[in-house]
Short mmCIF file of C-alpha atoms in Angstrom, two decimals:
data_model
loop_
_atom_site.label_atom_id
_atom_site.label_comp_id
_atom_site.label_asym_id
_atom_site.label_seq_id
_atom_site.Cartn_x
_atom_site.Cartn_y
_atom_site.Cartn_z
CA MET K 1117 -0.02 0.20 -0.03
CA GLU K 1118 1.39 3.47 -0.84
CA LYS K 1119 2.11 5.80 2.08
CA LYS K 1120 0.69 8.77 2.39
CA LEU K 1121 2.34 12.28 3.40
CA LEU K 1122 0.63 15.43 4.53
CA PHE K 1123 2.93 18.56 3.53
CA ILE K 1124 1.78 21.35 5.43
CA VAL K 1125 3.18 24.70 4.11
CA ASN K 1126 3.15 28.24 5.28
CA PRO K 1127 3.99 30.55 2.06
CA ARG K 1128 4.48 33.57 4.09
CA ALA K 1129 7.31 32.41 6.14
CA GLY K 1130 11.05 33.18 5.83
CA LYS K 1131 13.11 35.14 4.05
CA THR K 1132 12.52 33.89 0.47
CA LYS K 1133 9.56 33.59 -1.47
CA SER K 1134 10.94 31.21 -3.83
CA ARG K 1135 8.89 27.78 -4.33
CA ALA K 1136 11.68 25.82 -5.87
CA PRO K 1137 13.11 24.22 -2.97
CA LEU K 1138 9.76 23.05 -1.86
CA PHE K 1139 9.30 21.52 -5.32
CA ASP K 1140 12.41 19.77 -4.72
CA ALA K 1141 11.32 18.67 -1.30
CA VAL K 1142 7.94 17.22 -2.77
CA SER K 1143 10.02 15.45 -5.48
CA ILE K 1144 12.26 13.82 -2.78
CA PHE K 1145 9.06 12.66 -0.82
CA SER K 1146 7.65 11.11 -4.07
CA GLU K 1147 11.01 9.33 -4.94
CA ALA K 1148 10.83 7.78 -1.47
CA GLY K 1149 7.44 6.25 -1.94
CA TYR K 1150 4.94 8.94 -0.62
CA LEU K 1151 1.91 10.05 -2.12
CA VAL K 1152 2.19 13.78 -1.19
CA ARG K 1153 -0.94 15.89 -0.55
CA VAL K 1154 0.11 19.74 0.03
CA ALA K 1155 -1.84 22.06 2.01
CA GLU K 1156 -0.95 25.64 2.41
CA THR K 1157 -1.88 27.63 5.33
CA ARG K 1158 -3.72 30.99 5.06
CA ARG K 1159 -4.52 32.49 8.34
CA HIS K 1160 -3.28 31.74 12.02
CA GLY K 1161 -4.55 28.42 13.28
CA ASP K 1162 -4.59 26.70 9.85
CA ALA K 1163 -1.79 24.33 10.45
CA THR K 1164 -3.23 23.10 13.76
CA GLU K 1165 -6.75 22.55 12.26
CA LEU K 1166 -5.13 20.82 9.02
CA ALA K 1167 -2.80 18.39 11.36
CA GLU K 1168 -5.68 17.67 13.64
CA ARG K 1169 -8.54 17.15 10.91
CA PHE K 1170 -6.35 15.08 8.52
CA GLY K 1171 -3.03 13.94 10.16
CA GLY K 1172 -4.61 10.69 11.68
CA ASP K 1173 -5.00 9.58 8.05
CA PHE K 1174 -1.31 10.17 7.06
CA ASP K 1175 1.81 7.95 7.54
CA LEU K 1176 3.90 11.17 7.82
CA VAL K 1177 3.24 14.71 8.45
CA VAL K 1178 5.74 17.34 7.14
CA CYS K 1179 5.37 21.03 8.03
CA HIS K 1180 7.29 23.76 6.38
CA GLY K 1181 7.52 27.39 7.88
CA GLY K 1182 8.77 29.16 11.06
CA ASP K 1183 8.65 27.85 14.71
CA GLY K 1184 5.24 29.24 14.94
CA THR K 1185 4.09 26.84 11.96
CA LEU K 1186 5.69 23.95 13.88
CA ASN K 1187 3.90 24.93 17.16
CA GLU K 1188 0.78 24.74 15.25
CA THR K 1189 1.26 21.66 13.76
CA VAL K 1190 2.19 19.88 17.04
CA ASN K 1191 -0.86 21.24 18.55
CA GLY K 1192 -2.80 19.90 15.94
CA ILE K 1193 -1.05 16.54 16.48
CA MET K 1194 -1.38 16.63 20.04
CA ARG K 1195 -5.12 16.78 19.92
CA LEU K 1196 -5.33 13.13 18.37
CA PRO K 1197 -5.29 9.80 20.77
CA ARG K 1198 -1.62 8.95 21.10
CA GLU K 1199 -1.98 5.85 18.92
CA LYS K 1200 -3.19 7.88 16.08
CA ARG K 1201 -0.47 10.51 16.21
CA PRO K 1202 1.59 10.40 13.11
CA PRO K 1203 5.46 11.18 12.92
CA LEU K 1204 6.41 14.58 12.34
CA SER K 1205 9.18 16.10 10.27
CA TYR K 1206 10.07 19.95 9.97
CA LEU K 1207 11.53 21.85 6.93
CA PRO K 1208 12.52 25.31 8.75
CA GLY K 1209 11.76 28.08 6.69
CA GLY K 1210 11.46 31.09 9.16
CA SER K 1211 13.67 33.83 10.03
CA THR K 1212 14.65 32.38 13.42
CA ASN K 1213 14.62 28.56 13.53
CA ASP K 1214 15.40 27.99 17.42
CA PHE K 1215 14.42 24.52 17.58
CA ALA K 1216 15.72 23.49 14.05
CA ALA K 1217 19.01 24.52 15.56
CA SER K 1218 18.65 22.35 18.35
CA LEU K 1219 18.15 19.31 16.14
CA SER K 1220 20.65 20.44 13.57
CA ILE K 1221 18.04 20.54 10.74
CA SER K 1222 19.17 22.15 7.77
CA SER K 1223 17.69 25.42 6.57
CA ASP K 1224 17.73 24.16 3.00
CA PRO K 1225 14.23 22.65 2.47
CA ALA K 1226 15.81 19.98 0.11
CA LEU K 1227 18.47 18.93 2.45
CA ALA K 1228 16.12 18.71 5.45
CA ALA K 1229 13.73 16.54 3.16
CA GLN K 1230 16.48 14.11 2.41
CA SER K 1231 17.50 14.04 6.02
CA ALA K 1232 13.70 13.13 6.76
CA MET K 1233 13.35 10.58 4.37
CA ARG K 1234 16.29 8.58 6.29
CA LEU K 1235 13.41 7.86 8.63
CA GLN K 1236 15.57 8.01 11.76
CA PRO K 1237 12.88 8.45 14.49
CA ARG K 1238 13.65 10.74 17.46
CA ASP K 1239 11.17 10.95 20.43
CA LEU K 1240 10.38 14.46 21.80
CA ASP K 1241 8.94 15.67 24.94
CA VAL K 1242 6.17 18.18 24.43
CA GLY K 1243 5.41 21.00 26.90
CA VAL K 1244 1.86 21.88 28.24
CA PHE K 1245 1.01 25.43 28.96
CA ASN K 1246 -2.33 25.31 30.44
CA GLU K 1247 -4.42 24.05 27.64
CA LYS K 1248 -1.92 24.57 25.00
CA ASN K 1249 1.10 22.72 24.02
CA PHE K 1250 4.48 24.12 22.83
CA VAL K 1251 7.59 22.46 21.42
CA TYR K 1252 10.55 23.90 22.76
CA VAL K 1253 9.87 27.38 24.85
CA ALA K 1254 7.55 29.23 26.97
CA SER K 1255 8.82 32.45 27.86
CA PHE K 1256 8.04 36.02 29.21
CA GLY K 1257 9.89 39.45 29.63
CA ALA K 1258 12.80 40.76 27.60
CA PHE K 1259 13.34 38.95 24.19
CA THR K 1260 9.68 37.79 24.36
CA ARG K 1261 7.75 40.69 23.48
CA THR K 1262 10.18 40.91 20.63
CA ALA K 1263 8.88 37.89 18.78
CA TYR K 1264 5.55 39.20 18.07
CA THR K 1265 6.23 42.83 17.86
CA VAL K 1266 9.09 43.00 15.27
CA PRO K 1267 7.21 42.99 11.97
CA GLN K 1268 7.51 40.10 9.51
CA ASP K 1269 9.40 42.08 6.69
CA ILE K 1270 12.13 43.38 9.39
CA LYS K 1271 12.38 39.64 10.33
CA ASN K 1272 12.99 38.39 6.97
CA MET K 1273 15.53 41.24 6.40
CA PHE K 1274 17.53 41.23 9.49
CA GLY K 1275 16.81 37.92 10.98
CA HIS K 1276 18.53 37.64 14.52
CA PHE K 1277 19.71 41.08 14.45
CA ALA K 1278 15.93 42.28 14.65
CA TYR K 1279 15.52 40.17 17.65
CA LEU K 1280 18.77 41.65 19.20
CA LEU K 1281 17.68 45.35 18.44
CA GLU K 1282 14.53 44.83 20.32
CA GLY K 1283 15.99 42.81 22.98
CA VAL K 1284 18.44 45.41 23.83
CA LYS K 1285 15.64 48.02 24.02
CA ASP K 1286 13.94 45.76 26.57
CA LEU K 1287 17.26 45.36 28.79
CA GLU K 1288 17.84 49.34 28.57
CA THR K 1289 14.36 50.11 30.31
CA LEU K 1290 15.17 47.36 32.77
CA CYS K 1291 11.29 46.83 33.07
CA PRO K 1292 10.46 44.40 35.76
CA TYR K 1293 8.23 41.48 35.44
CA PRO K 1294 7.18 40.27 39.37
CA MET K 1295 6.47 36.63 39.23
CA ARG K 1296 6.09 33.93 41.50
CA LEU K 1297 7.39 30.52 40.32
CA THR K 1298 7.53 27.19 42.04
CA ALA K 1299 9.43 24.84 40.08
CA ASP K 1300 9.09 21.33 41.35
CA GLY K 1301 8.65 22.55 45.06
CA GLU K 1302 11.42 25.36 44.86
CA VAL K 1303 9.93 28.74 45.17
CA PHE K 1304 11.22 31.74 43.19
CA ASP K 1305 9.46 35.11 44.03
CA GLY K 1306 10.94 38.26 42.71
CA GLU K 1307 11.37 40.75 39.64
CA TYR K 1308 12.75 39.43 36.50
CA LEU K 1309 13.91 40.72 33.42
CA PHE K 1310 13.30 37.55 31.27
CA GLY K 1311 12.10 33.99 32.09
CA ALA K 1312 11.76 30.63 30.13
CA VAL K 1313 10.96 27.21 30.42
CA CYS K 1314 12.48 25.66 27.43
CA ASN K 1315 13.45 22.31 25.82
CA SER K 1316 16.01 23.67 23.32
CA THR K 1317 19.78 24.75 22.77
CA SER K 1318 18.68 27.98 21.50
CA ILE K 1319 16.17 30.73 22.83
CA ALA K 1320 15.06 33.79 20.20
CA GLY K 1321 18.21 33.15 18.51
CA LEU K 1322 20.32 34.78 21.10
CA MET K 1323 20.52 32.63 24.32
CA LYS K 1324 22.41 29.37 23.78
CA LEU K 1325 22.55 26.32 26.01
CA SER K 1326 25.02 23.67 25.69
CA PRO K 1327 23.81 20.47 23.94
CA GLU K 1328 25.38 18.67 26.88
CA ALA K 1329 22.96 20.44 29.22
CA VAL K 1330 19.73 19.70 27.15
CA ASP K 1331 18.47 16.20 26.64
CA LEU K 1332 14.93 16.67 24.33
CA CYS K 1333 13.44 13.39 25.85
CA ASP K 1334 14.44 13.31 29.36
CA GLY K 1335 11.22 14.53 30.96
CA GLN K 1336 12.79 17.61 32.03
CA PHE K 1337 12.63 21.41 30.98
CA GLU K 1338 15.43 24.02 31.43
CA LEU K 1339 14.16 26.66 33.48
CA MET K 1340 15.97 29.87 33.08
CA LEU K 1341 15.15 33.11 35.15
CA VAL K 1342 17.11 36.56 34.83
CA PRO K 1343 16.62 38.66 38.17
CA VAL K 1344 16.33 42.36 37.76
CA PRO K 1345 19.86 43.77 38.55
CA LYS K 1346 19.86 46.23 41.20
CA THR K 1347 23.17 48.02 40.49
CA PRO K 1348 25.12 48.77 37.50
CA LEU K 1349 27.73 45.89 38.44
CA GLN K 1350 24.92 43.54 38.71
CA LEU K 1351 23.59 44.47 35.19
CA GLN K 1352 27.59 43.96 33.87
CA ARG K 1353 27.40 40.47 35.48
CA THR K 1354 24.07 39.64 34.15
CA ILE K 1355 25.04 40.75 30.65
CA ARG K 1356 28.24 38.73 30.88
CA ALA K 1357 26.61 35.59 32.06
CA ILE K 1358 24.37 35.47 29.11
CA ILE K 1359 26.97 36.57 26.65
CA TYR K 1360 29.51 33.72 27.87
CA GLU K 1361 26.71 31.27 28.77
CA GLU K 1362 27.65 30.94 32.39
CA TYR K 1363 23.89 29.99 33.12
CA GLU K 1364 24.78 27.27 35.77
CA THR K 1365 27.66 29.07 37.50
CA SER K 1366 26.69 32.90 37.59
CA ASP K 1367 25.02 34.02 40.86
CA SER K 1368 23.21 36.54 38.55
CA LEU K 1369 21.12 34.09 36.96
CA ILE K 1370 18.85 31.07 38.06
CA PHE K 1371 18.98 27.77 36.20
CA ARG K 1372 17.23 24.49 37.03
CA HIS K 1373 16.16 21.29 35.36
CA VAL K 1374 12.65 20.87 36.33
CA ARG K 1375 9.54 18.80 35.45
CA HIS K 1376 6.87 21.25 36.51
CA VAL K 1377 6.29 24.96 36.78
CA THR K 1378 3.68 26.97 38.29
CA ALA K 1379 3.62 30.83 37.48
CA GLU K 1380 1.78 33.13 39.21
CA SER K 1381 1.33 36.99 38.51
CA ASP K 1382 -1.37 39.54 38.45
CA GLY K 1383 -2.35 38.13 34.75
CA SER K 1384 -1.04 41.24 32.98
CA ILE K 1385 2.34 39.77 31.89
CA PRO K 1386 2.17 38.20 28.40
CA TRP K 1387 3.97 35.06 27.44
CA THR K 1388 5.20 33.59 24.05
CA LEU K 1389 4.90 29.88 23.26
CA ASP K 1390 7.69 29.14 20.56
CA GLY K 1391 7.56 32.71 19.76
CA GLU K 1392 3.75 33.26 19.32
CA TYR K 1393 1.92 35.36 21.50
CA ALA K 1394 -0.01 33.97 24.66
CA PRO K 1395 -2.09 36.38 26.87
CA GLY K 1396 -0.89 36.49 30.28
CA VAL K 1397 -3.26 34.80 33.06
CA PRO K 1398 -3.00 35.04 36.86
CA LYS K 1399 -1.98 31.36 37.20
CA ILE K 1400 -0.19 28.97 34.64
CA GLU K 1401 0.64 25.57 34.92
CA ILE K 1402 3.58 24.36 32.71
CA GLY K 1403 3.90 20.65 32.36
CA ILE K 1404 5.58 18.19 30.11
CA GLU K 1405 4.12 15.20 28.23
CA ASP K 1406 6.94 12.65 27.86
CA ASN K 1407 7.81 11.55 24.50
CA GLY K 1408 4.72 13.29 23.15
CA ILE K 1409 5.73 13.34 19.56
CA GLN K 1410 8.07 11.36 17.35
CA MET K 1411 10.01 13.32 14.70
CA MET K 1412 11.87 12.01 11.73
CA ILE K 1413 14.87 14.34 11.27
#
């Protein structure tokens, strides 16, 4: 019986509008024995709807777009019963592809498609943020607002630099985000510049975690908190710790490996899930579904 592949494509993502690499990818899928159905997204939420509605009828789902498209696709697949969830492959096409960097997935769709067709499965934990899922990061504060305030054409033109510019603006204003977080029973109650619960080696294309520190299927997240510096010297130490990736050794940062986080605030602090806006609510439960999805990379 011929295998079936659902190819979900966000035509607006990324730096190039050329369709040639996508035609190459479809050819690679066909040569590997798949009957390919291409479905383009036209509005926010389409990838979730497509993956949920049709994913269970396909042997493999592939999505092309940015991290937001990947997030939507995973949310759709996660709505299916576990036994009906198809494997997923990702052809990154956004301006900042943090998760693809963690998995060493090529930014060239044809190369990523060739790699996917080797059909090497990799189980990945999936985050749960109240009623929604996220693939690699839930974050608030500096560098977070940037993801959905930088216009798409600026992202496409400047890539990581656009994030850096907006992130520096946030740091200069030193906007405090009061938050009480309980992480596996340990309580952190204070004001923070930035906070992230992540399962990735890259955050916003700026903060990097060592691959040795991150296991994408170990049943744990990495929690990073950046407390508001009280003095110029503390600010200097904080910036140094971020630049030199001194997350676990610096007393300017909080870094933990955790399974569950409860975040409590006045509800006005927005979050992002994989770079997509998520409105703040007074209490947020962040959990994990072990090996929630299988990827072919």
